[in-house]
Coordinates of C-alpha atoms in Angstrom, one line a residue:
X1 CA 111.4 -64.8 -129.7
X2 CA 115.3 -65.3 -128.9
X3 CA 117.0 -68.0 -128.2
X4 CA 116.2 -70.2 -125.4
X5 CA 117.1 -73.9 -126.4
X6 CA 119.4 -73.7 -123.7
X7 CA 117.1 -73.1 -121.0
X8 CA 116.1 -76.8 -120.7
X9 CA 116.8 -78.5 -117.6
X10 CA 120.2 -80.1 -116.9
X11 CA 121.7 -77.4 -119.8
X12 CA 124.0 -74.4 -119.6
X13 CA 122.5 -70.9 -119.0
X14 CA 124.4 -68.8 -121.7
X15 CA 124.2 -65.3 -119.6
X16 CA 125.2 -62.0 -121.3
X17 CA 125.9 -58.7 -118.9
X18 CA 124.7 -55.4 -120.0
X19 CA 127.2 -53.0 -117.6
X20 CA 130.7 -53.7 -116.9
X21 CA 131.2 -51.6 -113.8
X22 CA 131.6 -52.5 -109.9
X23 CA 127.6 -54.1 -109.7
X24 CA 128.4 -55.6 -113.1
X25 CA 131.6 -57.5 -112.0
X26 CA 129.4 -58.7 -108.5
X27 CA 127.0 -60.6 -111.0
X28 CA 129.9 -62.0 -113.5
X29 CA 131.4 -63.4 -110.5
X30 CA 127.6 -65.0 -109.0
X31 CA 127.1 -65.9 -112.5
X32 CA 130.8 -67.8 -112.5
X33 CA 130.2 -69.1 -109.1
X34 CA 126.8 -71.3 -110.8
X35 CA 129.1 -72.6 -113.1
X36 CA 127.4 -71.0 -116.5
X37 CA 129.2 -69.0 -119.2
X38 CA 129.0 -65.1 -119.6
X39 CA 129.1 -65.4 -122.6
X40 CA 129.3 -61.4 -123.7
X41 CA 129.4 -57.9 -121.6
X42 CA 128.3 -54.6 -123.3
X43 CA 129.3 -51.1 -122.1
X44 CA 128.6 -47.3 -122.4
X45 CA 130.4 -47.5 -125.6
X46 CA 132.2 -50.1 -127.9
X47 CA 135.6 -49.7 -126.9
X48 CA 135.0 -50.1 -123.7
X49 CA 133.1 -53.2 -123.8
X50 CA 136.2 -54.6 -125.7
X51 CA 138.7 -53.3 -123.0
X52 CA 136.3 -54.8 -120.1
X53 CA 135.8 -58.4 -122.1
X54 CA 139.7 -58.9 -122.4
X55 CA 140.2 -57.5 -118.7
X56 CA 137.2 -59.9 -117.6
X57 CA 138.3 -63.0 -119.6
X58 CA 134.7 -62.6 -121.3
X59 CA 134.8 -64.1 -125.3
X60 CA 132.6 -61.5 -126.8
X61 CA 131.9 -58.0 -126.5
X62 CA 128.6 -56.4 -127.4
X63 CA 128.3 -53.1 -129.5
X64 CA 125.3 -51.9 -127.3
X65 CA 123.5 -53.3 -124.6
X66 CA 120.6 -53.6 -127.7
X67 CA 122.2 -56.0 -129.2
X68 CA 123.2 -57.4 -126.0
X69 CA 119.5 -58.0 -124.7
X70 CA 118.2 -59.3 -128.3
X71 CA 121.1 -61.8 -129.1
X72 CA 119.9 -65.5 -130.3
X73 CA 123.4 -66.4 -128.4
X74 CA 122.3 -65.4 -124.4
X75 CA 119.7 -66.7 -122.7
X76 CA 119.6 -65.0 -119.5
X77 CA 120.5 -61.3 -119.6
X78 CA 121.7 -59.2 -116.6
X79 CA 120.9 -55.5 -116.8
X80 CA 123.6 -53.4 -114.6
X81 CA 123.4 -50.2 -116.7
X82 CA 122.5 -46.6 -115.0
X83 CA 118.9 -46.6 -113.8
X84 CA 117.4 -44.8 -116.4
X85 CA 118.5 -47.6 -119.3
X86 CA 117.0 -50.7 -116.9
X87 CA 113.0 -50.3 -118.2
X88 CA 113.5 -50.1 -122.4
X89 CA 116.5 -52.8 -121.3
X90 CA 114.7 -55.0 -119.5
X91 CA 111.1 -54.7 -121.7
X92 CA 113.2 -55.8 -125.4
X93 CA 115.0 -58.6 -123.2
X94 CA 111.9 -59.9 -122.2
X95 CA 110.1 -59.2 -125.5
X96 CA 113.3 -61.4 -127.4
X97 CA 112.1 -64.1 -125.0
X98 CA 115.2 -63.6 -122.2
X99 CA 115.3 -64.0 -118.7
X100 CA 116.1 -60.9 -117.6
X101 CA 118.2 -59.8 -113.7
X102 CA 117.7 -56.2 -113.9
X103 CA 119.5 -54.2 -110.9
X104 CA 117.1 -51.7 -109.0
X105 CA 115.6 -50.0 -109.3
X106 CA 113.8 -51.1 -111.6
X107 CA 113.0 -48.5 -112.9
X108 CA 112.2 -45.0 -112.5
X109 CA 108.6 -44.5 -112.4
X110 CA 106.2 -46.4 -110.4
X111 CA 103.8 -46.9 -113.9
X112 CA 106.5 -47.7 -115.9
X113 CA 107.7 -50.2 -113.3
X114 CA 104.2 -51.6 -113.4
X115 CA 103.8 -52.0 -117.0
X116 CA 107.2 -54.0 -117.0
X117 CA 106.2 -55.9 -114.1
X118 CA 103.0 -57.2 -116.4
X119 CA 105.3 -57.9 -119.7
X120 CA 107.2 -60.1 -117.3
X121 CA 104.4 -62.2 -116.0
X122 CA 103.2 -62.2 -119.7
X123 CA 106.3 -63.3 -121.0
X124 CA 106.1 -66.1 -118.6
X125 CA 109.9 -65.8 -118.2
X126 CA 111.7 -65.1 -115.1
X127 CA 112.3 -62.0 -114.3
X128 CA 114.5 -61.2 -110.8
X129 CA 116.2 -58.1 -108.9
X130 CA 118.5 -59.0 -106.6
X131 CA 117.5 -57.7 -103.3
X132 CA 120.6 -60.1 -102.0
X133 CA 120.2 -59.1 -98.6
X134 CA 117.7 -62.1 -98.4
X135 CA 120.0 -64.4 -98.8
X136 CA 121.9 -63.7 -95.8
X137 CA 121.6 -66.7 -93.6
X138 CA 121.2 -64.8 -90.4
X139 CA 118.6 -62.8 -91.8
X140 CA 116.1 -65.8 -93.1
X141 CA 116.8 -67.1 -89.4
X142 CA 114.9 -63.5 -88.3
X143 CA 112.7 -64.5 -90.9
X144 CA 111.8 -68.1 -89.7
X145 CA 111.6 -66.7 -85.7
X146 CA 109.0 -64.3 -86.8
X147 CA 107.1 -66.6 -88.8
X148 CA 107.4 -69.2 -86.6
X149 CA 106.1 -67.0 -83.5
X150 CA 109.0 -66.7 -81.4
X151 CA 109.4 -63.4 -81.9
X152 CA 105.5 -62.5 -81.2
X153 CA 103.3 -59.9 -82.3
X154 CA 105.7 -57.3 -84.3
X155 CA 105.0 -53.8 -82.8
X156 CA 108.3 -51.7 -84.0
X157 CA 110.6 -52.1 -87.1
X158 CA 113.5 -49.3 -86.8
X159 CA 117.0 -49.3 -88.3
X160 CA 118.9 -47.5 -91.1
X161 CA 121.3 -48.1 -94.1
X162 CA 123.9 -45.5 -93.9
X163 CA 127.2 -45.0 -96.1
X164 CA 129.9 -42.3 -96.7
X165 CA 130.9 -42.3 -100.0
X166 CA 129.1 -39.4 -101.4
X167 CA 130.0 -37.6 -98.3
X168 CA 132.2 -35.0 -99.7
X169 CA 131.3 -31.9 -101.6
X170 CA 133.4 -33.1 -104.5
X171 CA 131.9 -36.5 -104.8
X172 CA 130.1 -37.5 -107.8
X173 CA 128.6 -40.2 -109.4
X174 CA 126.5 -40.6 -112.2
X175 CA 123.5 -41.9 -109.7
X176 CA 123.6 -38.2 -108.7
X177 CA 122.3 -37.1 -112.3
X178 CA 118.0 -36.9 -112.1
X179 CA 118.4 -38.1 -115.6
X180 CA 120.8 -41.1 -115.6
X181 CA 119.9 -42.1 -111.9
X182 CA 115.4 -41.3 -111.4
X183 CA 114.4 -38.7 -109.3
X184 CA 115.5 -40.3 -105.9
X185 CA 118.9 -41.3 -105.2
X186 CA 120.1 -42.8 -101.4
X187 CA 116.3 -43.9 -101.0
X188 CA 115.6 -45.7 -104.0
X189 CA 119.9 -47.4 -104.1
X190 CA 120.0 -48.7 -100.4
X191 CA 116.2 -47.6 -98.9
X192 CA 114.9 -49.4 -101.0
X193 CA 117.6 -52.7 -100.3
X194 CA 116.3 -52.2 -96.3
X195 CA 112.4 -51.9 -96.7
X196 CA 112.5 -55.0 -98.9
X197 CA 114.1 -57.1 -96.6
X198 CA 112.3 -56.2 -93.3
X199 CA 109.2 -56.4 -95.1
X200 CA 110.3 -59.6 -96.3
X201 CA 111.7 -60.9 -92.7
X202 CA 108.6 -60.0 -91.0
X203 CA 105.5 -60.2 -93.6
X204 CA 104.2 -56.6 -92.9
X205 CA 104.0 -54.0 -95.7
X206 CA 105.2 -50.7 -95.0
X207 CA 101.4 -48.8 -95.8
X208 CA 101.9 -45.5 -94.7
X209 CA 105.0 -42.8 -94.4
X210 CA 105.8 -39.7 -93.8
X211 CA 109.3 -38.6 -95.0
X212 CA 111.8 -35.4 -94.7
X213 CA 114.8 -36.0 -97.1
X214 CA 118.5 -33.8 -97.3
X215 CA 120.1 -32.7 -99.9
X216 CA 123.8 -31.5 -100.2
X217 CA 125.4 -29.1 -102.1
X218 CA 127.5 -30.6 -104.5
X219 CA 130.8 -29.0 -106.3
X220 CA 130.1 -27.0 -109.4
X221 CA 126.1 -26.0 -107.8
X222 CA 124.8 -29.3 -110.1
X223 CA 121.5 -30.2 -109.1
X224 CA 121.4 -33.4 -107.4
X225 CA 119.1 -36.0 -105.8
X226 CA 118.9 -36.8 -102.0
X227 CA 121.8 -37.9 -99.9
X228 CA 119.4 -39.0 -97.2
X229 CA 116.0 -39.6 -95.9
X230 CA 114.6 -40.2 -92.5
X231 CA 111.1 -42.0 -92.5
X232 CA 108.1 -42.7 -90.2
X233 CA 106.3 -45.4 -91.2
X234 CA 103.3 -47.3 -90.4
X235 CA 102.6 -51.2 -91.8
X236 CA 99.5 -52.5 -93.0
X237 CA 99.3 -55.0 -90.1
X238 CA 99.4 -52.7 -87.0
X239 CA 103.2 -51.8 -86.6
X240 CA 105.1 -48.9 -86.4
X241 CA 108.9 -47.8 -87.8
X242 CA 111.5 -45.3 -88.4
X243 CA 114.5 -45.3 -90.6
X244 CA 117.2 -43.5 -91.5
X245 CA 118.9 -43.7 -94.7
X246 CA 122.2 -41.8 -95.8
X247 CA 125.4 -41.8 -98.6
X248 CA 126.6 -39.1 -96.5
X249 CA 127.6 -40.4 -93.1
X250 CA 131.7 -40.6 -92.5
X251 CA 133.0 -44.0 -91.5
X252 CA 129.9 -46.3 -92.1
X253 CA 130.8 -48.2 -95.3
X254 CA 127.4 -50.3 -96.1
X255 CA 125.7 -50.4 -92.7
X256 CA 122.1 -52.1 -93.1
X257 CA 120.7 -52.6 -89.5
X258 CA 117.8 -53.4 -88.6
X259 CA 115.9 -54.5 -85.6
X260 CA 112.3 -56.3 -85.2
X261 CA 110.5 -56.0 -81.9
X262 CA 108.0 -58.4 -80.9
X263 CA 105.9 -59.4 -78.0
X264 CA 108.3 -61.9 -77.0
X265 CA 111.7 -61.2 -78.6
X266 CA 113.6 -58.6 -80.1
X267 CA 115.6 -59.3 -83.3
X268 CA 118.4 -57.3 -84.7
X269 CA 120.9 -57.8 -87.7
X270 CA 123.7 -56.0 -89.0
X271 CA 125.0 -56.8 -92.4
X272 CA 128.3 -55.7 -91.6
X273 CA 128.8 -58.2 -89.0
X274 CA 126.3 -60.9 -90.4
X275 CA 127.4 -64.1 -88.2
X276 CA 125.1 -63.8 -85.8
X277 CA 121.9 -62.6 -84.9
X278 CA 120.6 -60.6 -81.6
X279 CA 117.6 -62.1 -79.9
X280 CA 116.5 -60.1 -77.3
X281 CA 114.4 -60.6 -74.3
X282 CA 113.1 -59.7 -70.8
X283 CA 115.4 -62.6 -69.4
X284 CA 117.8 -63.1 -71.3
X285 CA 119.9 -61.8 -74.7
X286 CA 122.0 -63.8 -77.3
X287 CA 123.9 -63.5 -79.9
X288 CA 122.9 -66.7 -82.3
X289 CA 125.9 -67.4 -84.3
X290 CA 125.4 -68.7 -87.9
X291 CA 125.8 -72.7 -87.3
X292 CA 123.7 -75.0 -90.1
X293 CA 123.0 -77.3 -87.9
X294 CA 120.9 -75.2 -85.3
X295 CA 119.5 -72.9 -88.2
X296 CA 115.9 -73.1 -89.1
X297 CA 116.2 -74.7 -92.9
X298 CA 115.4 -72.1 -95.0
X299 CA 118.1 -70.5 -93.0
X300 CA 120.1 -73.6 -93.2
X301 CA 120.0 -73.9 -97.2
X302 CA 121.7 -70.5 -97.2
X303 CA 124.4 -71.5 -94.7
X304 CA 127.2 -73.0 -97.5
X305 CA 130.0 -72.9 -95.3
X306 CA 130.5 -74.4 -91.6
X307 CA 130.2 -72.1 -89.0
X308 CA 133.5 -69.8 -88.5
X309 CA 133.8 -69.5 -91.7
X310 CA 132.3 -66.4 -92.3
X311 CA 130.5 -65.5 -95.4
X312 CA 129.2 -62.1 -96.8
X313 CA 128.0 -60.0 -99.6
X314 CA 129.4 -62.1 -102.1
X315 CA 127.9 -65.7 -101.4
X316 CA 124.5 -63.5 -100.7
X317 CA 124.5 -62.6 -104.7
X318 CA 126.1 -65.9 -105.5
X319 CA 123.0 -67.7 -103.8
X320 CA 120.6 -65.9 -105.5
X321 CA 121.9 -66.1 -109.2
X322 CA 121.6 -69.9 -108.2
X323 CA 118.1 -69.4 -107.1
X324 CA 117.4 -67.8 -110.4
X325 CA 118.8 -70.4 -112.6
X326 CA 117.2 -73.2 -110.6
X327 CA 113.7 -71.3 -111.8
X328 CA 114.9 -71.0 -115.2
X329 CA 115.3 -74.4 -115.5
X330 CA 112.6 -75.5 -113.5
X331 CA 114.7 -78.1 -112.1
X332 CA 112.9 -77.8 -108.1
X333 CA 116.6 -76.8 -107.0
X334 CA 116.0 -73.4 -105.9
X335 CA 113.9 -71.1 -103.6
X336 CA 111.8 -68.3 -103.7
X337 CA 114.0 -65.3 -105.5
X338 CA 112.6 -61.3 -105.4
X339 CA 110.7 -60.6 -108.5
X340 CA 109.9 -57.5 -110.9
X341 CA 106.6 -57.3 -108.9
X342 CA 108.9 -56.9 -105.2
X343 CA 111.0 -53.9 -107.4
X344 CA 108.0 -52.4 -108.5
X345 CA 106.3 -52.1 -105.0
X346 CA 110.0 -50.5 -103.7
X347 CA 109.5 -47.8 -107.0
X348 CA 105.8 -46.6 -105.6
X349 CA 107.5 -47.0 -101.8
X350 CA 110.0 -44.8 -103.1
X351 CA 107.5 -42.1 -104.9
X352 CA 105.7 -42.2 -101.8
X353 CA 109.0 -41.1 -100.2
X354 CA 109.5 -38.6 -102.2
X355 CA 106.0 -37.3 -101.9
X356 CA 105.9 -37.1 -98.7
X357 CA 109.0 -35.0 -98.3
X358 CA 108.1 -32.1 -100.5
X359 CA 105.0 -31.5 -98.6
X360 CA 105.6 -32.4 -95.4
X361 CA 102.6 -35.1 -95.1
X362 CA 101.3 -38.1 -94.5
X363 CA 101.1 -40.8 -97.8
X364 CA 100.0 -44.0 -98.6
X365 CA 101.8 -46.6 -100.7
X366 CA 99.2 -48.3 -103.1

């Protein structure tokens, strides 16, 4: 086993980053904001990781991301690699006795996502993906009016995720490769971000789907993965959905909306404009803006900066690298993070997807 003697309450989390690009830099900065040293970065190739730990003001750079994951000197190790790295990554991190934050997905098969769900809970370390969307404020206050029953009975989920930035025939990315990205693509990066949280927000799981997905032609005729899926869905506890999810749709940046309607309310958010939350009725509508002292406290605990103030994507990942250290150290700090066992139900979600759209029918998620 590696190194852990700093994983004792009260002590520094040494945390090593495998992946220096723009997902990489969010968790050096979350890992900053907590206060513990990155300690080393790795890269696609030596050189590089030297040229992104001086840019980065990071002591060491890593010859591979190997050697990275199995170092006696980390003790929690963040996987941002390409997708099809994260599952051999993540299973010699957790076998050299890390903690391991892998980015999803997790990986790129529902079995092997499985079997590295069960090293984890084996390993008895903690093992995170940062669905971050959780940790918006606004959204745990949709979260605390479901459970709470203000909302009511939950009868339709519906929203999308759309963004533009694979929009163009030229536009490439190394998530577009089948082999360095899995075999879905828009579903599986941002799909996957939206049916976590509104499963998480209102306690249904998504049980049943039917699916049609669209793929563009790319420059040069590569074959590439889907630029966007539209869904039917059906939850295990009576309610009904739709969503839409694109990387081809000019002018929306990183728009994740979503509404919940219930007996008594409906309840929308907008992570583009995350102050406030929509609630919905037959009287009367408001906009709830994000206050800490009228949030419910989960909501609350989230809520860092007076109202006004407005916070966003980063303070989201920032919160839950905090939640993820607090379990580390077992300290009673933190609060419930997303775990390898919430990534793995998003891969056999997204192999359902998939499913579904090449023949046109109806499929369970197990």
């Amino acid at each position: 086993m590696g190194g852990n003697a700093a994983s004792a309450p009260g002590s520094s989390l040494r945390t090593a980053i495998a992946g220096v690009g723009m997902i990489g830099r969010v968790h050096l900065d979350a890992v900053r904001r907590t206060g513990a040293p990155v300690v080393g970065v790795s890269a696609s190739a030596p050189a590089r990781a030297k040229e992104a730990a001086a840019a980065l003001g990071v002591e060491r750079a890593f010859d591979s991301s190997e050697e990275l994951v199995t170092s006696d000197d980390v003790d929690v190790v963040h996987i941002c690699t390409p997708n099809g790295a994260h599952a051999a990554l993540a299973a010699l991190a957790l076998r050299a006795g890390k903690h391991v934050v892998c980015e999803k997905p997790l990986t790129t098969s529902a079995a092997t996502a499985a079997e590295l769900a069960a090293l984890a809970a084996e390993s008895g370390r903690v093992a995170a993906v940062p669905f971050v969307y959780r940790y918006h404020p606004m959204a745990a206050e949709a979260r605390a009016r479901v459970r709470d029953g203000r909302a009511g009975d939950v009868r339709l989920l519906h929203g999308h995720y759309l963004q533009d930035w694979l929009s163009q025939p030229a536009d490439t990315n190394w998530r577009v490769d089948a082999v360095a990205g899995g075999p879905s693509r828009a579903f599986a990066d941002i799909g996957s971000h939206w049916c976590d949280l509104v499963e998480w927000v209102t306690g249904h799981r998504i049980a049943e789907v039917t699916a049609a997905s669209q793929t563009l032609p790319r420059a040069g005729g590569l074959p590439a993965t889907e630029d966007a899926v539209q869904m039917l869905f059906r939850t295990d506890r009576g309610a009904t959905g739709a969503l839409t999810v694109s990387q081809v749709s000019p002018g929306r940046k990183n728009r994740l909306w979503f509404e919940v309607d219930g007996s008594v309310t409906s309840l929308a958010f907008d992570q583009e404009n995350p102050e406030t939350l929509f609630v919905g009725s037959r009287g009367e509508n408001a906009a709830v803006q994000r206050d800490p002292a009228v949030l419910a406290p989960e909501a609350a605990r989230l809520s860092v900066v007076p109202g006004g103030h407005p916070m966003g994507y980063l303070d989201c990942f920032a919160a839950f690298v905090r939640d993820v250290h607090a379990a580390v150290r077992a300290d009673g700090t933190g609060g419930p993070f997303p775990t390898f066992d919430d990534a793995a139900r998003m891969v056999r979600l997204t192999e359902a997807v998939l499913a579904s759209a090449a023949d046109r029918s109806w499929k369970e998620v197990s």
